[in-house]
Coordinates of C-alpha atoms in Angstrom, one line a residue:
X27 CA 26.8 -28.2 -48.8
X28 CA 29.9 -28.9 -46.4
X29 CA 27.4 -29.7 -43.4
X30 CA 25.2 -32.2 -45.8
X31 CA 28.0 -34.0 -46.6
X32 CA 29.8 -34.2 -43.4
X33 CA 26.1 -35.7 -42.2
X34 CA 26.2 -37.8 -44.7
X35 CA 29.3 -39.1 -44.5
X36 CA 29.9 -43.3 -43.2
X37 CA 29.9 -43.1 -39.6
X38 CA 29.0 -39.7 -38.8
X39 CA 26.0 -39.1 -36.4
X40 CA 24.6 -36.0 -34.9
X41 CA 27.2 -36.7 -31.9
X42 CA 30.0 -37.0 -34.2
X43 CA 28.7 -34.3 -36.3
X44 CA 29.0 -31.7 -33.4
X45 CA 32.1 -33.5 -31.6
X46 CA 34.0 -32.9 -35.5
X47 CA 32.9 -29.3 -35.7
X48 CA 33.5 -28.4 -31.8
X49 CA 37.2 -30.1 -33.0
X50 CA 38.6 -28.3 -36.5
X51 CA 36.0 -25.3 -36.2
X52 CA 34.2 -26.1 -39.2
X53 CA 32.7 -27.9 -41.7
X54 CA 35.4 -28.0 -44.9
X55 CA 38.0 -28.9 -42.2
X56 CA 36.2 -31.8 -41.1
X57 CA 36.0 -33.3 -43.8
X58 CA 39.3 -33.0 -44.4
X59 CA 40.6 -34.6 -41.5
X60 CA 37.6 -37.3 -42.1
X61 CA 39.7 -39.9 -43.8
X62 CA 43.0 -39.5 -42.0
X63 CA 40.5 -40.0 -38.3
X64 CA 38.9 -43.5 -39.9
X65 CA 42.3 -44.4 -41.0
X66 CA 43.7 -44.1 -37.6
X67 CA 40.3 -45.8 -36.3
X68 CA 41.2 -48.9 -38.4
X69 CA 38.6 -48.2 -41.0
X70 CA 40.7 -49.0 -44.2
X71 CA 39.5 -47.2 -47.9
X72 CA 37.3 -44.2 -46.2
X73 CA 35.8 -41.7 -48.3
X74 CA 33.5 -38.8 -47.1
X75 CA 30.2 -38.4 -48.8
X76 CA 31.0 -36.8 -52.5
X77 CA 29.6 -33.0 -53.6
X78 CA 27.9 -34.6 -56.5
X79 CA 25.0 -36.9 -54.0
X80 CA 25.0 -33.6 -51.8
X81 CA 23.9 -31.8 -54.5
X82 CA 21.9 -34.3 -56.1
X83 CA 19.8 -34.4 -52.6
X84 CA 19.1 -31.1 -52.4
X85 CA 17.6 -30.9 -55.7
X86 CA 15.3 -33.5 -55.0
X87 CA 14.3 -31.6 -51.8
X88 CA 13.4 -28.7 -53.7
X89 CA 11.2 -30.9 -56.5
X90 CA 9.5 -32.2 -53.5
X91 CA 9.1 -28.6 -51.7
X92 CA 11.2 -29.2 -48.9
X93 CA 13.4 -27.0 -47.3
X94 CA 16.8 -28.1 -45.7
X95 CA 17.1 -26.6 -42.2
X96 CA 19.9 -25.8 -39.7
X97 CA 20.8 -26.0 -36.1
X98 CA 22.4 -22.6 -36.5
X99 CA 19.5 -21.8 -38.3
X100 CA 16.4 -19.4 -37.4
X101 CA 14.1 -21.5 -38.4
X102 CA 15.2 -24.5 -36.7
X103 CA 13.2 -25.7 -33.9
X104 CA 14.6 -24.1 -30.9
X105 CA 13.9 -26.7 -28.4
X106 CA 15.3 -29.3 -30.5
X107 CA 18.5 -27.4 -30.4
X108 CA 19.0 -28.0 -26.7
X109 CA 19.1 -31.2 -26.9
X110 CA 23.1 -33.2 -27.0
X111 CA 22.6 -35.0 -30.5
X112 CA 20.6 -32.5 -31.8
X113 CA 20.2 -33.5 -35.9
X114 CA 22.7 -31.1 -37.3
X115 CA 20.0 -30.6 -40.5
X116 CA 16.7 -31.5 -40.9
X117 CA 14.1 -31.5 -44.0
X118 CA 11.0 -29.9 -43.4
X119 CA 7.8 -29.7 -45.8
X120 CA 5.1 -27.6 -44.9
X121 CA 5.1 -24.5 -42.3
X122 CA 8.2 -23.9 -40.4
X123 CA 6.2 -21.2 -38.1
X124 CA 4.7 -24.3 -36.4
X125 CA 8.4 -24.9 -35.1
X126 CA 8.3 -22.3 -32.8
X127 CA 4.9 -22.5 -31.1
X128 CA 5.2 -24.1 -28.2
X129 CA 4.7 -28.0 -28.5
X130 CA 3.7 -31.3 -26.7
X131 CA 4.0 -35.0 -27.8
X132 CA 1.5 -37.7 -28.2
X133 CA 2.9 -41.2 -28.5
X134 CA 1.3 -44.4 -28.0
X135 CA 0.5 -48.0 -29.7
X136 CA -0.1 -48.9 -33.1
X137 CA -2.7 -51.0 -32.1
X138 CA -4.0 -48.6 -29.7
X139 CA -7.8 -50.0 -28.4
X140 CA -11.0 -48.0 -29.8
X141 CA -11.0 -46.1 -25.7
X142 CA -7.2 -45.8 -26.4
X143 CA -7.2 -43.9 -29.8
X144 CA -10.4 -42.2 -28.6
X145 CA -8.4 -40.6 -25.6
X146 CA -5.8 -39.7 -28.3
X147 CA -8.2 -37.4 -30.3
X148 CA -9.6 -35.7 -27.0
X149 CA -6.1 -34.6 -25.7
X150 CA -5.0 -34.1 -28.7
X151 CA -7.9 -32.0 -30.0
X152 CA -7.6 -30.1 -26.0
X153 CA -4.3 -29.2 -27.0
X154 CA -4.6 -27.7 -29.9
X155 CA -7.9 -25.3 -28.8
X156 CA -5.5 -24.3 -25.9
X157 CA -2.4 -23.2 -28.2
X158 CA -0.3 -26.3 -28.5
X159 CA 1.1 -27.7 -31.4
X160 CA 1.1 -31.1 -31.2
X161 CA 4.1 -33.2 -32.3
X162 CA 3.9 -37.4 -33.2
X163 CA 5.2 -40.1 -35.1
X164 CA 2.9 -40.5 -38.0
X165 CA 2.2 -44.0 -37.3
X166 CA -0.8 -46.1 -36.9
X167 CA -2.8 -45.9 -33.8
X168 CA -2.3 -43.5 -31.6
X169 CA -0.1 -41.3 -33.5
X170 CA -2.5 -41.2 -36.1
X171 CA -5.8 -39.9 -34.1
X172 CA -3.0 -37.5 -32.9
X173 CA -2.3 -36.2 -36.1
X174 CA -5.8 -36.2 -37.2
X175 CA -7.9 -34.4 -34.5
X176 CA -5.4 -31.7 -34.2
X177 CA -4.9 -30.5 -37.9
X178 CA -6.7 -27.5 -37.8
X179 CA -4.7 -26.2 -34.6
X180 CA -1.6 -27.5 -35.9
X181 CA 0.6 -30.4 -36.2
X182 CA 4.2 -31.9 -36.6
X183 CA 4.7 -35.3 -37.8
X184 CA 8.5 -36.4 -37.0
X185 CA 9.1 -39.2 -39.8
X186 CA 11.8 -41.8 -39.8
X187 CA 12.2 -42.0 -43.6
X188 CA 12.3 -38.7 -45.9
X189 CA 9.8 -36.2 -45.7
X190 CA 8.5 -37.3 -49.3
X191 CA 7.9 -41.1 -48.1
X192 CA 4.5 -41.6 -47.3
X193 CA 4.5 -44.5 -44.2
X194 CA 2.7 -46.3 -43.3
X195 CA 1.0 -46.1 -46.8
X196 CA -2.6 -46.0 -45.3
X197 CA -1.4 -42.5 -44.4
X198 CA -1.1 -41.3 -47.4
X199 CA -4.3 -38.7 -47.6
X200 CA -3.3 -37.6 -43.9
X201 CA 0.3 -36.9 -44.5
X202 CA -0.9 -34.6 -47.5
X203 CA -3.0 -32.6 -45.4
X204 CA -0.1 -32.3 -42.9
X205 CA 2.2 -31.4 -45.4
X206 CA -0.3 -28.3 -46.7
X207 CA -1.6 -27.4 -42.4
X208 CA 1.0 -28.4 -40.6
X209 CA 5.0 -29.5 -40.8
X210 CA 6.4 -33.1 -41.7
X211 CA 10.2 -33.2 -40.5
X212 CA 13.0 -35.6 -40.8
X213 CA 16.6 -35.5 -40.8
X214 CA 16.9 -38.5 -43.1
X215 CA 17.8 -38.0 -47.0
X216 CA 14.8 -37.5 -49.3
X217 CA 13.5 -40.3 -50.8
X218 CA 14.6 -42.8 -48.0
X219 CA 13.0 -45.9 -47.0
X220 CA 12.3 -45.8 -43.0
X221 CA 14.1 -49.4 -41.6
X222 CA 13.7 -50.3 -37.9
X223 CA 16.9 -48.5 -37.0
X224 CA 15.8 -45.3 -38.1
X225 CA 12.6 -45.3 -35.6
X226 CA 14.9 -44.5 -32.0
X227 CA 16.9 -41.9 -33.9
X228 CA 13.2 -40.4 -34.9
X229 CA 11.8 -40.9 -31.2
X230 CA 14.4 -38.4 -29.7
X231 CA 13.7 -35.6 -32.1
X232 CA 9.7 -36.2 -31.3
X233 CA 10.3 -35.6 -27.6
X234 CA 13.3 -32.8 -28.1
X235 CA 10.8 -31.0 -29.8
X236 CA 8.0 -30.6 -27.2
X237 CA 7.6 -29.2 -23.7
X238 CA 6.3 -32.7 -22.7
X239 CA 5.3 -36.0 -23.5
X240 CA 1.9 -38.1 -23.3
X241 CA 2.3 -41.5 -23.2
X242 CA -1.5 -43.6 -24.5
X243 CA -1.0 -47.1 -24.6
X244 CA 2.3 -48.8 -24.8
X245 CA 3.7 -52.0 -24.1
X246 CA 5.9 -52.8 -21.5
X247 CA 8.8 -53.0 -24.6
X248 CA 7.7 -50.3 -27.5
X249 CA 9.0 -47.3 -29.0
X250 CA 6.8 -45.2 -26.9
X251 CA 9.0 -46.1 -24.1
X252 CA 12.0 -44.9 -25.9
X253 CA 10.4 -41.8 -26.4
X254 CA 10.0 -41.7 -22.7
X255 CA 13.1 -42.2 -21.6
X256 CA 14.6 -40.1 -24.3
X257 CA 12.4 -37.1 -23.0
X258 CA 13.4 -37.9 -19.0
X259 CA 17.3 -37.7 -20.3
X260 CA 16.4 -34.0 -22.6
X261 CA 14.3 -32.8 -19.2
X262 CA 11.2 -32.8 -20.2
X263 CA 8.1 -34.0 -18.5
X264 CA 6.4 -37.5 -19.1
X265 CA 2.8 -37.8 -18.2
X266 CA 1.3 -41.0 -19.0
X267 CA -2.8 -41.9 -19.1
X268 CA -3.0 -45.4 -17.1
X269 CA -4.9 -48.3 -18.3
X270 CA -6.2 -51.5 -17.0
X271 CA -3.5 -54.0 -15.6
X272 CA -4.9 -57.0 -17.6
X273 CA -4.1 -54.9 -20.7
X274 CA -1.0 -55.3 -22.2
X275 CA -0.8 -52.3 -24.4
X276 CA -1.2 -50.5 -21.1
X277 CA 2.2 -52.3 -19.1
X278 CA 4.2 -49.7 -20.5
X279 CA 2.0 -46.6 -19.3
X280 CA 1.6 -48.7 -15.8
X281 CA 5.1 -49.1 -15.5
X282 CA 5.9 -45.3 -16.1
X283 CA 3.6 -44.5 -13.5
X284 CA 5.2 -46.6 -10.6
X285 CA 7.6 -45.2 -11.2
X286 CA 6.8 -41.3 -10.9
X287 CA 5.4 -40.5 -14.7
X288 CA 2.5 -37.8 -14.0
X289 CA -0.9 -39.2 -14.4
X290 CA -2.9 -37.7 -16.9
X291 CA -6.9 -38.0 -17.0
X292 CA -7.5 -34.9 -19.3
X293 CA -5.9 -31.9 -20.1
X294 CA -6.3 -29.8 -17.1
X295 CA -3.7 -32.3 -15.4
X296 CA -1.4 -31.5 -18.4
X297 CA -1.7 -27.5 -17.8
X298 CA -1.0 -28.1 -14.3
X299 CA 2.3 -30.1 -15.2
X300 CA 3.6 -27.6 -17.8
X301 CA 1.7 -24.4 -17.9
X302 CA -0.2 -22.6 -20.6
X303 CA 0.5 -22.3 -23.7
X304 CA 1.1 -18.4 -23.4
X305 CA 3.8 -18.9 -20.7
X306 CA 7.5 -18.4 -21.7
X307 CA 10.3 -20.7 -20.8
X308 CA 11.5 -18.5 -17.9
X309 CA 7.5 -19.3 -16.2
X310 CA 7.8 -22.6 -16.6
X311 CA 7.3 -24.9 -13.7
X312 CA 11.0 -26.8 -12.7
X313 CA 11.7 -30.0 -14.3
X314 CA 14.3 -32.1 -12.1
X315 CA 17.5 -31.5 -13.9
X316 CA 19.0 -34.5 -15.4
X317 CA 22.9 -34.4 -15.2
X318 CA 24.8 -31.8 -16.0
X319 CA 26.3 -31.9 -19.6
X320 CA 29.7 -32.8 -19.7
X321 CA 32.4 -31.3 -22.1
X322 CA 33.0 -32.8 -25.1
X323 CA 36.8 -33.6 -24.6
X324 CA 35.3 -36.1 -21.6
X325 CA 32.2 -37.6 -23.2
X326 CA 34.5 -38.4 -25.8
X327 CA 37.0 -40.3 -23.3
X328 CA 33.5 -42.1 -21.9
X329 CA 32.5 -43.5 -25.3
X330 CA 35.7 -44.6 -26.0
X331 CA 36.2 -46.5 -22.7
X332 CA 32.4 -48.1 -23.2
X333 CA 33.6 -49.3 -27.2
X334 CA 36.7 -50.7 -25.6
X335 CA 34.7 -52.9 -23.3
X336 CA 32.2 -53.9 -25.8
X337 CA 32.8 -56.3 -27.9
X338 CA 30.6 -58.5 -30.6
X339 CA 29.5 -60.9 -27.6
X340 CA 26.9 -59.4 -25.9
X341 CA 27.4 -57.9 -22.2
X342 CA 25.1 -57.2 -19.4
X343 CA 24.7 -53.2 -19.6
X344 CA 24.8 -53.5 -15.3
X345 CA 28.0 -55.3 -15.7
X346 CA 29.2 -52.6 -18.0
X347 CA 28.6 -50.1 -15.4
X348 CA 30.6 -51.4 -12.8
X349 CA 32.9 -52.6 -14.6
X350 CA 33.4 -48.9 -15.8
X351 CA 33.1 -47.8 -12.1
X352 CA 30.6 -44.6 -12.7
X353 CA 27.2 -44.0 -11.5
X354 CA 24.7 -45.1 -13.8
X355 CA 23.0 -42.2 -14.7
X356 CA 26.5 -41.1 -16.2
X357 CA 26.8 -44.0 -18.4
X358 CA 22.8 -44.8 -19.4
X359 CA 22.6 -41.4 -21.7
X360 CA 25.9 -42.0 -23.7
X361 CA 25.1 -45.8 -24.1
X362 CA 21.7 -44.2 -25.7
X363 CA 23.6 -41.8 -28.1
X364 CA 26.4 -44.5 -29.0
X365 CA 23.3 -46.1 -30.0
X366 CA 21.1 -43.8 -31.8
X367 CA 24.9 -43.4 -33.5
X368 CA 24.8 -46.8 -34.6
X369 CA 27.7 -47.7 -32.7
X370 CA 26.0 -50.2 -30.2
X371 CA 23.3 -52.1 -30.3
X372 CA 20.8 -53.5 -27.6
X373 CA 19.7 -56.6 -27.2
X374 CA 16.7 -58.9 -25.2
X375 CA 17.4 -59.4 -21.5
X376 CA 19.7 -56.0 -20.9
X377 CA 22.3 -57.2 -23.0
X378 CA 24.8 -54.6 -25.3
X379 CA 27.3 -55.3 -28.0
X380 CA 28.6 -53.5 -30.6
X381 CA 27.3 -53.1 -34.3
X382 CA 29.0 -55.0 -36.5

């Protein structure tokens, strides 16, 4: 109860979440010291989230046959758990055993082309006869032939609303049948509405559950490119199927390959980037390390010198980073979780500000 309504209390991400805990050792005393932090952040009538909607969401989980899962939980995907802003909780309808087989992402275009969607079924249907549970968004396109040719083999759909809201609506029959076969997650309340903000924070969880992620059709700007980039900052591999250059759901996938995504024709070239099914972690072929995590005493000290930069004018993110005088590859992965916090927001042309 603590943990749900720390969560889901104003202004409290995953990063905050864990920063909180790793600071007064536990729930309870977070929230404690909740109103007194805002107070000396200038945040003026603060109050954490009450017992009473705490309680009142979890009965609604359990009349909709969720269950409300942990990070310090056995059951909690253990892959996701690596990850820096891992969701403290997340709802899960369906079978939790799928968690822990070993996993790989299929992302792609709404709009995916017949050849596109088509490609989406055949790796997705590979996958699945050679042990891996597939993971995707749930969304038209390419997420859905994921979904749908690997059902019997097993599938996660990560959703951006609550488990119990059926989106897009067209998916209504499908996210049954994943619900009964395989495992819808989310670590939004039930009965919530997905909003465009809720999409990134969904993207990170579909690539910090899997081994890897396949990239089918995406624009040069889409969410499937936030899912690959999310997955190159958690250390997992990207492998992207190319398309023609005078396609533009394929400029994303094009560009991801200039600039060293694996190339993937089928799914022997996915084996050969991340191994069978049946290996363990320790077999695993080496993914380039990103950077090394820092404690939380100086990511803290980071995020507070990028907010006190930012301001509601928008700023070049390259002029951010020299201004701040650190490497960029330092200062890209917190700009991404003080957004995903909903700290900062990103604008056209590489621009940053923060949220009002």
């Amino acid at each position: 109860m603590a943990w749900l309504r720390l969560i889901r209390s104003r202004r409290v991400g995953a990063v905050t979440f864990h920063r909180l805990m790793d600071e007064h050792g536990d729930a309870h005393s977070a929230l404690e010291e909740l109103p007194e932090i805002a107070r000396a952040a200038g945040v003026k009538g603060y109050q954490v989230c009450d017992a009473v909607s705490a309680q009142r969401e979890l009965q609604a989980g359990r009349r909709v046959g969720a269950r409300l899962i942990s990070c310090a939980c056995p059951d909690y995907p253990p892959a996701l758990r690596d990850i820096s802003d891992a969701p403290p909780l997340v709802w899960v309808r369906g079978e939790t055993a799928l968690l822990h087989r070993p996993m790989v992402a299929l992302v792609g275009a709404r709009n995916a082309s017949s050849l596109g969607q088509r490609m989406a079924r055949k790796l997705a249907a590979d996958l699945s006869e050679a042990g891996f549970v597939t993971v995707s968004g749930l969304a038209r396109g390419v997420d859905t032939a994921c979904h749908s040719a690997s059902l019997p083999g097993g599938t996660v759909a990560v959703l951006a609303g609550g488990v119990d809201v059926v989106y897009p609506r067209e998916n209504a029959d499908l996210t049954e049948e994943i619900a009964k076969s395989g495992a819808l997650i989310s670590e939004q309340p039930i009965g919530l509405q997905p909003q465009a903000r809720h999409f990134p924070r969904r993207n990170r969880i579909i690539s910090g559950m899997a081994r890897a992620v396949v990239v089918v059709e995406a624009a040069a700007r889409s969410g499937s490119l936030i899912t690959a980039r999310n997955a190159l900052d958690q250390g997992r591999e990207v492998l992207v199927v190319p398309g023609h250059p005078f396609d533009a759901r394929a400029g994303g996938c094009n560009m991801l390959i200039r600039d060293g995504a694996t190339l993937v024709r089928g799914i022997d070239d996915i084996i050969e980037a991340i191994g069978p099914a049946t290996q363990t972690q320790a077999e695993l072929p080496l993914v380039p390390e990103g950077p090394a995590e820092r404690p939380r005493v100086q990511t803290r000290a980071l995020h507070d010198q990028i907010l006190h930069r930012l301001g509601p004018s928008p700023m070049a993110e390259d002029q951010l980073i020299r201004d701040l005088k650190r490497p960029a590859g330092e200062v890209t992965p917190e700009l991404v979780n003080l957004e995903l916090d909903g700290r900062i927001e990103r604008q056209s042309g590489g621009l940053i500000a923060l949220k009002h």
